[in-house]
N, CA, C and O atoms as a CHARMM CRD file, in Angstrom:
* protein
*
  300
    1    1 ASP  N    -63.57000 -21.76000 156.21500 PROA 1      0.00000
    2    1 ASP  CA   -64.84800 -21.26300 155.74600 PROA 1      0.00000
    3    1 ASP  C    -65.40300 -20.28200 156.76100 PROA 1      0.00000
    4    1 ASP  O    -65.27600 -20.50600 157.96500 PROA 1      0.00000
    5    2 GLN  N    -66.01900 -19.19600 156.30000 PROA 2      0.00000
    6    2 GLN  CA   -66.53100 -18.13900 157.17600 PROA 2      0.00000
    7    2 GLN  C    -68.03200 -18.25700 157.45000 PROA 2      0.00000
    8    2 GLN  O    -68.64600 -17.30200 157.92400 PROA 2      0.00000
    9    3 THR  N    -68.62200 -19.40100 157.16100 PROA 3      0.00000
   10    3 THR  CA   -70.06000 -19.57100 157.35200 PROA 3      0.00000
   11    3 THR  C    -70.34500 -20.19400 158.70900 PROA 3      0.00000
   12    3 THR  O    -70.10800 -21.38500 158.90600 PROA 3      0.00000
   13    4 PRO  N    -70.86400 -19.38100 159.66900 PROA 4      0.00000
   14    4 PRO  CA   -71.16800 -19.95900 160.98000 PROA 4      0.00000
   15    4 PRO  C    -72.35500 -20.90300 160.90400 PROA 4      0.00000
   16    4 PRO  O    -73.25700 -20.71400 160.08900 PROA 4      0.00000
   17    5 SER  N    -72.35100 -21.90600 161.74400 PROA 5      0.00000
   18    5 SER  CA   -73.44800 -22.85500 161.81500 PROA 5      0.00000
   19    5 SER  C    -74.28300 -22.55600 163.05000 PROA 5      0.00000
   20    5 SER  O    -73.74300 -22.42900 164.14900 PROA 5      0.00000
   21    6 LEU  N    -75.58800 -22.44400 162.87900 PROA 6      0.00000
   22    6 LEU  CA   -76.48800 -22.11700 163.98000 PROA 6      0.00000
   23    6 LEU  C    -76.95700 -23.36600 164.70700 PROA 6      0.00000
   24    6 LEU  O    -77.16000 -24.41400 164.09400 PROA 6      0.00000
   25    7 SER  N    -77.12800 -23.24900 166.01300 PROA 7      0.00000
   26    7 SER  CA   -77.70200 -24.32400 166.81000 PROA 7      0.00000
   27    7 SER  C    -78.66400 -23.68600 167.80500 PROA 7      0.00000
   28    7 SER  O    -78.24400 -23.10700 168.80700 PROA 7      0.00000
   29    8 ILE  N    -79.94700 -23.79800 167.52000 PROA 8      0.00000
   30    8 ILE  CA   -80.97000 -23.15600 168.34700 PROA 8      0.00000
   31    8 ILE  C    -82.07600 -24.16700 168.61500 PROA 8      0.00000
   32    8 ILE  O    -82.44800 -24.94800 167.73900 PROA 8      0.00000
   33    9 SER  N    -82.59200 -24.14000 169.82800 PROA 9      0.00000
   34    9 SER  CA   -83.71100 -25.00300 170.17600 PROA 9      0.00000
   35    9 SER  C    -84.65500 -24.23500 171.09600 PROA 9      0.00000
   36    9 SER  O    -84.21700 -23.43300 171.92200 PROA 9      0.00000
   37   10 VAL  N    -85.93100 -24.48500 170.94800 PROA 10     0.00000
   38   10 VAL  CA   -86.93200 -23.88900 171.82700 PROA 10     0.00000
   39   10 VAL  C    -87.60900 -25.03300 172.57500 PROA 10     0.00000
   40   10 VAL  O    -88.07600 -25.99700 171.97000 PROA 10     0.00000
   41   11 LYS  N    -87.65300 -24.91200 173.88200 PROA 11     0.00000
   42   11 LYS  CA   -88.29500 -25.93200 174.70400 PROA 11     0.00000
   43   11 LYS  C    -89.73900 -26.13500 174.24700 PROA 11     0.00000
   44   11 LYS  O    -90.44600 -25.17500 173.93800 PROA 11     0.00000
   45   12 GLU  N    -90.15900 -27.38600 174.20900 PROA 12     0.00000
   46   12 GLU  CA   -91.46000 -27.74600 173.63500 PROA 12     0.00000
   47   12 GLU  C    -92.62200 -26.91100 174.18100 PROA 12     0.00000
   48   12 GLU  O    -93.51200 -26.52600 173.42300 PROA 12     0.00000
   49   13 ALA  N    -92.62300 -26.63400 175.46400 PROA 13     0.00000
   50   13 ALA  CA   -93.72100 -25.87300 176.07600 PROA 13     0.00000
   51   13 ALA  C    -93.81700 -24.44000 175.54800 PROA 13     0.00000
   52   13 ALA  O    -94.85000 -23.79100 175.70700 PROA 13     0.00000
   53   14 PHE  N    -92.75100 -23.94600 174.92400 PROA 14     0.00000
   54   14 PHE  CA   -92.71300 -22.56600 174.44600 PROA 14     0.00000
   55   14 PHE  C    -92.76500 -22.46200 172.91900 PROA 14     0.00000
   56   14 PHE  O    -92.64300 -21.36700 172.37000 PROA 14     0.00000
   57   15 ARG  N    -92.94400 -23.58200 172.23800 PROA 15     0.00000
   58   15 ARG  CA   -93.00400 -23.56800 170.77200 PROA 15     0.00000
   59   15 ARG  C    -94.33000 -22.99000 170.28800 PROA 15     0.00000
   60   15 ARG  O    -95.31300 -22.95000 171.02900 PROA 15     0.00000
   61   16 HSD  N    -94.34100 -22.54700 169.04500 PROA 16     0.00000
   62   16 HSD  CA   -95.52800 -21.98700 168.37400 PROA 16     0.00000
   63   16 HSD  C    -95.96000 -20.67000 168.98800 PROA 16     0.00000
   64   16 HSD  O    -97.14000 -20.32100 168.95900 PROA 16     0.00000
   65   17 GLN  N    -94.99600 -19.93300 169.55100 PROA 17     0.00000
   66   17 GLN  CA   -95.28200 -18.61800 170.12600 PROA 17     0.00000
   67   17 GLN  C    -94.45200 -17.52100 169.46200 PROA 17     0.00000
   68   17 GLN  O    -94.47900 -16.37100 169.89900 PROA 17     0.00000
   69   18 GLY  N    -93.71300 -17.87300 168.40600 PROA 18     0.00000
   70   18 GLY  CA   -92.89300 -16.88200 167.71000 PROA 18     0.00000
   71   18 GLY  C    -91.49900 -16.70000 168.29300 PROA 18     0.00000
   72   18 GLY  O    -90.73600 -15.85300 167.82900 PROA 18     0.00000
   73   19 ILE  N    -91.16500 -17.48600 169.30300 PROA 19     0.00000
   74   19 ILE  CA   -89.85500 -17.34900 169.95300 PROA 19     0.00000
   75   19 ILE  C    -88.74200 -17.77000 169.00600 PROA 19     0.00000
   76   19 ILE  O    -87.73700 -17.06900 168.88800 PROA 19     0.00000
   77   20 GLY  N    -88.90200 -18.89800 168.33200 PROA 20     0.00000
   78   20 GLY  CA   -87.89000 -19.37200 167.39000 PROA 20     0.00000
   79   20 GLY  C    -87.69500 -18.38300 166.25300 PROA 20     0.00000
   80   20 GLY  O    -86.56300 -18.10900 165.85500 PROA 20     0.00000
   81   21 LEU  N    -88.78200 -17.85000 165.73100 PROA 21     0.00000
   82   21 LEU  CA   -88.70500 -16.85900 164.66400 PROA 21     0.00000
   83   21 LEU  C    -87.95100 -15.62200 165.14200 PROA 21     0.00000
   84   21 LEU  O    -87.09200 -15.10600 164.42700 PROA 21     0.00000
   85   22 ALA  N    -88.26400 -15.14700 166.33800 PROA 22     0.00000
   86   22 ALA  CA   -87.57600 -13.97300 166.88700 PROA 22     0.00000
   87   22 ALA  C    -86.08500 -14.24100 167.07800 PROA 22     0.00000
   88   22 ALA  O    -85.25100 -13.38800 166.77200 PROA 22     0.00000
   89   23 LEU  N    -85.75200 -15.43500 167.58700 PROA 23     0.00000
   90   23 LEU  CA   -84.33500 -15.78800 167.74700 PROA 23     0.00000
   91   23 LEU  C    -83.61600 -15.81000 166.40600 PROA 23     0.00000
   92   23 LEU  O    -82.51300 -15.28100 166.27600 PROA 23     0.00000
   93   24 MET  N    -84.24300 -16.42200 165.41500 PROA 24     0.00000
   94   24 MET  CA   -83.61700 -16.51100 164.09600 PROA 24     0.00000
   95   24 MET  C    -83.43700 -15.13300 163.47300 PROA 24     0.00000
   96   24 MET  O    -82.36700 -14.83500 162.94100 PROA 24     0.00000
   97   25 LYS  N    -84.45900 -14.29000 163.52800 PROA 25     0.00000
   98   25 LYS  CA   -84.34700 -12.94900 162.94800 PROA 25     0.00000
   99   25 LYS  C    -83.27000 -12.12500 163.65000 PROA 25     0.00000
  100   25 LYS  O    -82.52700 -11.38900 163.00000 PROA 25     0.00000
  101   26 THR  N    -83.18400 -12.24600 164.96400 PROA 26     0.00000
  102   26 THR  CA   -82.16500 -11.52400 165.71600 PROA 26     0.00000
  103   26 THR  C    -80.77000 -12.00500 165.32000 PROA 26     0.00000
  104   26 THR  O    -79.86700 -11.19200 165.12300 PROA 26     0.00000
  105   27 MET  N    -80.59200 -13.31500 165.20500 PROA 27     0.00000
  106   27 MET  CA   -79.30400 -13.87800 164.80200 PROA 27     0.00000
  107   27 MET  C    -78.93800 -13.44100 163.39300 PROA 27     0.00000
  108   27 MET  O    -77.80400 -13.03200 163.14400 PROA 27     0.00000
  109   28 ILE  N    -79.88000 -13.52300 162.47800 PROA 28     0.00000
  110   28 ILE  CA   -79.62700 -13.13000 161.09000 PROA 28     0.00000
  111   28 ILE  C    -79.23000 -11.66100 161.01100 PROA 28     0.00000
  112   28 ILE  O    -78.25500 -11.31900 160.34100 PROA 28     0.00000
  113   29 ASN  N    -79.97100 -10.79300 161.68400 PROA 29     0.00000
  114   29 ASN  CA   -79.64800  -9.36200 161.66700 PROA 29     0.00000
  115   29 ASN  C    -78.28900  -9.07700 162.27900 PROA 29     0.00000
  116   29 ASN  O    -77.54300  -8.24200 161.76700 PROA 29     0.00000
  117   30 ALA  N    -77.95600  -9.75700 163.36800 PROA 30     0.00000
  118   30 ALA  CA   -76.64400  -9.55700 164.00600 PROA 30     0.00000
  119   30 ALA  C    -75.51500  -9.97400 163.07300 PROA 30     0.00000
  120   30 ALA  O    -74.49400  -9.29100 162.99600 PROA 30     0.00000
  121   31 LEU  N    -75.68600 -11.08200 162.36600 PROA 31     0.00000
  122   31 LEU  CA   -74.64400 -11.54600 161.44500 PROA 31     0.00000
  123   31 LEU  C    -74.54600 -10.66000 160.21500 PROA 31     0.00000
  124   31 LEU  O    -73.45200 -10.45700 159.69000 PROA 31     0.00000
  125   32 ARG  N    -75.66400 -10.13100 159.74700 PROA 32     0.00000
  126   32 ARG  CA   -75.62200  -9.17400 158.62800 PROA 32     0.00000
  127   32 ARG  C    -74.82300  -7.93800 159.01600 PROA 32     0.00000
  128   32 ARG  O    -74.00100  -7.45800 158.23400 PROA 32     0.00000
  129   33 LYS  N    -75.05800  -7.41700 160.22400 PROA 33     0.00000
  130   33 LYS  CA   -74.33900  -6.22700 160.69700 PROA 33     0.00000
  131   33 LYS  C    -72.84000  -6.48000 160.79500 PROA 33     0.00000
  132   33 LYS  O    -72.04000  -5.55100 160.68500 PROA 33     0.00000
  133   34 ARG  N    -72.46400  -7.72600 161.00000 PROA 34     0.00000
  134   34 ARG  CA   -71.04300  -8.08400 161.09400 PROA 34     0.00000
  135   34 ARG  C    -70.47500  -8.53900 159.74400 PROA 34     0.00000
  136   34 ARG  O    -69.35200  -9.03500 159.66200 PROA 34     0.00000
  137   35 ASN  N    -71.27300  -8.35800 158.69700 PROA 35     0.00000
  138   35 ASN  CA   -70.85400  -8.63200 157.31900 PROA 35     0.00000
  139   35 ASN  C    -70.52800 -10.08900 157.02100 PROA 35     0.00000
  140   35 ASN  O    -69.66200 -10.37700 156.19500 PROA 35     0.00000
  141   36 TYR  N    -71.21300 -11.00300 157.68700 PROA 36     0.00000
  142   36 TYR  CA   -71.05900 -12.40600 157.31000 PROA 36     0.00000
  143   36 TYR  C    -71.76300 -12.61000 155.97900 PROA 36     0.00000
  144   36 TYR  O    -72.86200 -12.09000 155.78600 PROA 36     0.00000
  145   37 PRO  N    -71.16900 -13.34600 155.06100 PROA 37     0.00000
  146   37 PRO  CA   -71.79100 -13.52500 153.75100 PROA 37     0.00000
  147   37 PRO  C    -72.94500 -14.52800 153.76300 PROA 37     0.00000
  148   37 PRO  O    -73.84300 -14.44400 152.92500 PROA 37     0.00000
  149   38 ALA  N    -72.93000 -15.47600 154.70300 PROA 38     0.00000
  150   38 ALA  CA   -73.95200 -16.52400 154.73600 PROA 38     0.00000
  151   38 ALA  C    -73.94000 -17.20400 156.09700 PROA 38     0.00000
  152   38 ALA  O    -72.97400 -17.09900 156.85300 PROA 38     0.00000
  153   39 ILE  N    -75.03100 -17.90300 156.39500 PROA 39     0.00000
  154   39 ILE  CA   -75.09900 -18.74800 157.58800 PROA 39     0.00000
  155   39 ILE  C    -75.71700 -20.08100 157.18900 PROA 39     0.00000
  156   39 ILE  O    -76.47100 -20.16500 156.22000 PROA 39     0.00000
  157   40 SER  N    -75.38600 -21.12300 157.95000 PROA 40     0.00000
  158   40 SER  CA   -75.89800 -22.44700 157.62800 PROA 40     0.00000
  159   40 SER  C    -76.45000 -23.13100 158.85900 PROA 40     0.00000
  160   40 SER  O    -76.15700 -22.75400 159.99400 PROA 40     0.00000
  161   41 LEU  N    -77.25200 -24.13900 158.60800 PROA 41     0.00000
  162   41 LEU  CA   -77.77800 -24.96300 159.69400 PROA 41     0.00000
  163   41 LEU  C    -78.05100 -26.35500 159.15500 PROA 41     0.00000
  164   41 LEU  O    -78.15600 -26.56500 157.94700 PROA 41     0.00000
  165   42 SER  N    -78.16300 -27.28600 160.06300 PROA 42     0.00000
  166   42 SER  CA   -78.52300 -28.65800 159.73700 PROA 42     0.00000
  167   42 SER  C    -79.81900 -28.96700 160.46900 PROA 42     0.00000
  168   42 SER  O    -79.97400 -28.63600 161.64400 PROA 42     0.00000
  169   43 VAL  N    -80.74900 -29.60700 159.76400 PROA 43     0.00000
  170   43 VAL  CA   -82.05500 -29.86400 160.35300 PROA 43     0.00000
  171   43 VAL  C    -82.58800 -31.19400 159.83400 PROA 43     0.00000
  172   43 VAL  O    -82.41000 -31.53700 158.66500 PROA 43     0.00000
  173   44 SER  N    -83.23300 -31.92100 160.70500 PROA 44     0.00000
  174   44 SER  CA   -83.88500 -33.16300 160.31100 PROA 44     0.00000
  175   44 SER  C    -84.99700 -32.86100 159.30500 PROA 44     0.00000
  176   44 SER  O    -85.72200 -31.87700 159.44600 PROA 44     0.00000
  177   45 LYS  N    -85.12000 -33.69900 158.31000 PROA 45     0.00000
  178   45 LYS  CA   -86.18400 -33.52900 157.31900 PROA 45     0.00000
  179   45 LYS  C    -87.56700 -33.60400 157.96100 PROA 45     0.00000
  180   45 LYS  O    -88.52700 -33.04100 157.43300 PROA 45     0.00000
  181   46 LEU  N    -87.67300 -34.28500 159.07800 PROA 46     0.00000
  182   46 LEU  CA   -88.96100 -34.44200 159.76200 PROA 46     0.00000
  183   46 LEU  C    -89.28300 -33.28800 160.70700 PROA 46     0.00000
  184   46 LEU  O    -90.39400 -33.20300 161.23100 PROA 46     0.00000
  185   47 ASN  N    -88.31300 -32.40000 160.92400 PROA 47     0.00000
  186   47 ASN  CA   -88.49800 -31.28800 161.84700 PROA 47     0.00000
  187   47 ASN  C    -89.41600 -30.24000 161.21800 PROA 47     0.00000
  188   47 ASN  O    -89.17700 -29.79100 160.09800 PROA 47     0.00000
  189   48 LYS  N    -90.45800 -29.85800 161.93800 PROA 48     0.00000
  190   48 LYS  CA   -91.40000 -28.85700 161.42900 PROA 48     0.00000
  191   48 LYS  C    -90.73900 -27.49800 161.19800 PROA 48     0.00000
  192   48 LYS  O    -91.28900 -26.66400 160.47900 PROA 48     0.00000
  193   49 ALA  N    -89.57800 -27.26600 161.79000 PROA 49     0.00000
  194   49 ALA  CA   -88.86900 -25.99800 161.62600 PROA 49     0.00000
  195   49 ALA  C    -88.32800 -25.80600 160.21200 PROA 49     0.00000
  196   49 ALA  O    -87.94500 -24.69300 159.84900 PROA 49     0.00000
  197   50 VAL  N    -88.28900 -26.86200 159.41100 PROA 50     0.00000
  198   50 VAL  CA   -87.83100 -26.72800 158.02200 PROA 50     0.00000
  199   50 VAL  C    -88.64600 -25.63700 157.32500 PROA 50     0.00000
  200   50 VAL  O    -88.08500 -24.82200 156.59200 PROA 50     0.00000
  201   51 TYR  N    -89.93400 -25.61500 157.54200 PROA 51     0.00000
  202   51 TYR  CA   -90.79200 -24.60000 156.92900 PROA 51     0.00000
  203   51 TYR  C    -90.38400 -23.19900 157.38800 PROA 51     0.00000
  204   51 TYR  O    -90.31000 -22.28200 156.57000 PROA 51     0.00000
  205   52 LEU  N    -90.11900 -23.02200 158.67600 PROA 52     0.00000
  206   52 LEU  CA   -89.67300 -21.73200 159.20200 PROA 52     0.00000
  207   52 LEU  C    -88.40000 -21.28600 158.49300 PROA 52     0.00000
  208   52 LEU  O    -88.29400 -20.14000 158.05500 PROA 52     0.00000
  209   53 TYR  N    -87.44400 -22.18800 158.38300 PROA 53     0.00000
  210   53 TYR  CA   -86.17600 -21.83700 157.74000 PROA 53     0.00000
  211   53 TYR  C    -86.38300 -21.45900 156.28600 PROA 53     0.00000
  212   53 TYR  O    -85.75100 -20.52500 155.79200 PROA 53     0.00000
  213   54 GLN  N    -87.25400 -22.16800 155.60100 PROA 54     0.00000
  214   54 GLN  CA   -87.53600 -21.83400 154.20200 PROA 54     0.00000
  215   54 GLN  C    -88.17100 -20.45100 154.08800 PROA 54     0.00000
  216   54 GLN  O    -87.83300 -19.69300 153.17900 PROA 54     0.00000
  217   55 THR  N    -89.07600 -20.11400 154.98800 PROA 55     0.00000
  218   55 THR  CA   -89.71500 -18.80000 154.92500 PROA 55     0.00000
  219   55 THR  C    -88.72100 -17.68100 155.21100 PROA 55     0.00000
  220   55 THR  O    -88.91400 -16.55100 154.76300 PROA 55     0.00000
  221   56 LEU  N    -87.66800 -17.98500 155.94900 PROA 56     0.00000
  222   56 LEU  CA   -86.61200 -17.00100 156.21600 PROA 56     0.00000
  223   56 LEU  C    -85.62100 -16.90200 155.06200 PROA 56     0.00000
  224   56 LEU  O    -84.76500 -16.01800 155.05600 PROA 56     0.00000
  225   57 GLY  N    -85.72900 -17.79900 154.08800 PROA 57     0.00000
  226   57 GLY  CA   -84.85700 -17.73000 152.91900 PROA 57     0.00000
  227   57 GLY  C    -83.76500 -18.77300 152.85100 PROA 57     0.00000
  228   57 GLY  O    -82.95800 -18.75700 151.92200 PROA 57     0.00000
  229   58 PHE  N    -83.71700 -19.68400 153.81800 PROA 58     0.00000
  230   58 PHE  CA   -82.72100 -20.75400 153.78200 PROA 58     0.00000
  231   58 PHE  C    -83.03600 -21.70400 152.63000 PROA 58     0.00000
  232   58 PHE  O    -84.19600 -22.02900 152.37600 PROA 58     0.00000
  233   59 LYS  N    -81.99100 -22.14200 151.94300 PROA 59     0.00000
  234   59 LYS  CA   -82.12500 -23.08400 150.83100 PROA 59     0.00000
  235   59 LYS  C    -81.32600 -24.34600 151.14400 PROA 59     0.00000
  236   59 LYS  O    -80.21200 -24.24900 151.66000 PROA 59     0.00000
  237   60 PRO  N    -81.86400 -25.51900 150.84600 PROA 60     0.00000
  238   60 PRO  CA   -81.09300 -26.75600 151.02700 PROA 60     0.00000
  239   60 PRO  C    -79.91700 -26.78500 150.04700 PROA 60     0.00000
  240   60 PRO  O    -80.07500 -26.51700 148.85600 PROA 60     0.00000
  241   61 VAL  N    -78.74100 -27.11500 150.57200 PROA 61     0.00000
  242   61 VAL  CA   -77.55300 -27.22000 149.71700 PROA 61     0.00000
  243   61 VAL  C    -76.98000 -28.62900 149.72900 PROA 61     0.00000
  244   61 VAL  O    -76.18300 -28.99600 148.86500 PROA 61     0.00000
  245   62 LYS  N    -77.39400 -29.41100 150.72000 PROA 62     0.00000
  246   62 LYS  CA   -76.94900 -30.79500 150.82000 PROA 62     0.00000
  247   62 LYS  C    -78.00100 -31.55000 151.61200 PROA 62     0.00000
  248   62 LYS  O    -78.64100 -30.99300 152.50400 PROA 62     0.00000
  249   63 GLU  N    -78.17400 -32.81500 151.28000 PROA 63     0.00000
  250   63 GLU  CA   -79.09300 -33.63300 152.06200 PROA 63     0.00000
  251   63 GLU  C    -78.63400 -35.07500 152.06100 PROA 63     0.00000
  252   63 GLU  O    -77.95700 -35.54000 151.14400 PROA 63     0.00000
  253   64 ASN  N    -79.02200 -35.76700 153.11900 PROA 64     0.00000
  254   64 ASN  CA   -78.84800 -37.21800 153.17400 PROA 64     0.00000
  255   64 ASN  C    -80.22400 -37.80600 153.44800 PROA 64     0.00000
  256   64 ASN  O    -81.23300 -37.12100 153.28500 PROA 64     0.00000
  257   65 ASP  N    -80.27600 -39.04300 153.85500 PROA 65     0.00000
  258   65 ASP  CA   -81.57400 -39.68200 154.07800 PROA 65     0.00000
  259   65 ASP  C    -82.41700 -38.98800 155.14600 PROA 65     0.00000
  260   65 ASP  O    -83.64500 -38.98200 155.06600 PROA 65     0.00000
  261   66 ASP  N    -81.75100 -38.39900 156.14900 PROA 66     0.00000
  262   66 ASP  CA   -82.46700 -37.86100 157.30800 PROA 66     0.00000
  263   66 ASP  C    -82.43400 -36.34200 157.44700 PROA 66     0.00000
  264   66 ASP  O    -83.34800 -35.76300 158.03400 PROA 66     0.00000
  265   67 ASP  N    -81.40800 -35.68900 156.92300 PROA 67     0.00000
  266   67 ASP  CA   -81.17400 -34.27500 157.23000 PROA 67     0.00000
  267   67 ASP  C    -80.96500 -33.41400 155.98900 PROA 67     0.00000
  268   67 ASP  O    -80.59700 -33.89200 154.91600 PROA 67     0.00000
  269   68 PHE  N    -81.21700 -32.11900 156.18900 PROA 68     0.00000
  270   68 PHE  CA   -80.84200 -31.09100 155.22600 PROA 68     0.00000
  271   68 PHE  C    -79.73200 -30.25100 155.83100 PROA 68     0.00000
  272   68 PHE  O    -79.72400 -30.02200 157.04000 PROA 68     0.00000
  273   69 VAL  N    -78.80100 -29.79100 155.02000 PROA 69     0.00000
  274   69 VAL  CA   -77.94300 -28.66700 155.36000 PROA 69     0.00000
  275   69 VAL  C    -78.51100 -27.51700 154.54200 PROA 69     0.00000
  276   69 VAL  O    -78.63900 -27.60500 153.32100 PROA 69     0.00000
  277   70 MET  N    -78.84800 -26.43400 155.24100 PROA 70     0.00000
  278   70 MET  CA   -79.47600 -25.29100 154.58400 PROA 70     0.00000
  279   70 MET  C    -78.61000 -24.04600 154.79100 PROA 70     0.00000
  280   70 MET  O    -77.98100 -23.87400 155.83600 PROA 70     0.00000
  281   71 VAL  N    -78.59500 -23.18600 153.77200 PROA 71     0.00000
  282   71 VAL  CA   -77.78300 -21.97500 153.82200 PROA 71     0.00000
  283   71 VAL  C    -78.65300 -20.78200 153.48800 PROA 71     0.00000
  284   71 VAL  O    -79.52800 -20.84100 152.62400 PROA 71     0.00000
  285   72 LEU  N    -78.38700 -19.69300 154.20000 PROA 72     0.00000
  286   72 LEU  CA   -79.00800 -18.39600 153.91300 PROA 72     0.00000
  287   72 LEU  C    -77.89800 -17.44500 153.51300 PROA 72     0.00000
  288   72 LEU  O    -76.99400 -17.16700 154.30100 PROA 72     0.00000
  289   73 THR  N    -77.96700 -16.94700 152.28900 PROA 73     0.00000
  290   73 THR  CA   -77.01500 -15.94400 151.82900 PROA 73     0.00000
  291   73 THR  C    -77.47100 -14.59200 152.35000 PROA 73     0.00000
  292   73 THR  O    -78.62400 -14.20200 152.16100 PROA 73     0.00000
  293   74 LEU  N    -76.56900 -13.88200 153.00300 PROA 74     0.00000
  294   74 LEU  CA   -76.92900 -12.62600 153.64700 PROA 74     0.00000
  295   74 LEU  C    -76.69900 -11.41000 152.75900 PROA 74     0.00000
  296   74 LEU  O    -77.30200 -10.36000 152.97900 PROA 74     0.00000
  297   75 PHE  N    -75.83600 -11.54200 151.76300 PROA 75     0.00000
  298   75 PHE  CA   -75.56500 -10.40500 150.85100 PROA 75     0.00000
  299   75 PHE  C    -75.60500 -10.86600 149.41800 PROA 75     0.00000
  300   75 PHE  O    -75.40400 -10.06400 148.50600 PROA 75     0.00000
């Protein structure tokens, strides 16, 4: 499968400053330029970042009791 999985974390003291959003946008743009068709991530359902991922266009494709697997189609 050609779908890379992202693993990004922002230290708590630096959250809510747009750093995570900037990292995600930079990663998404870099992968688009390299013609990746999609990217995926796994996130806890309780993680506030779920909203960020949804606003970037990630959609849940699989879930269990605790986590979502989310995918963003790039093309």
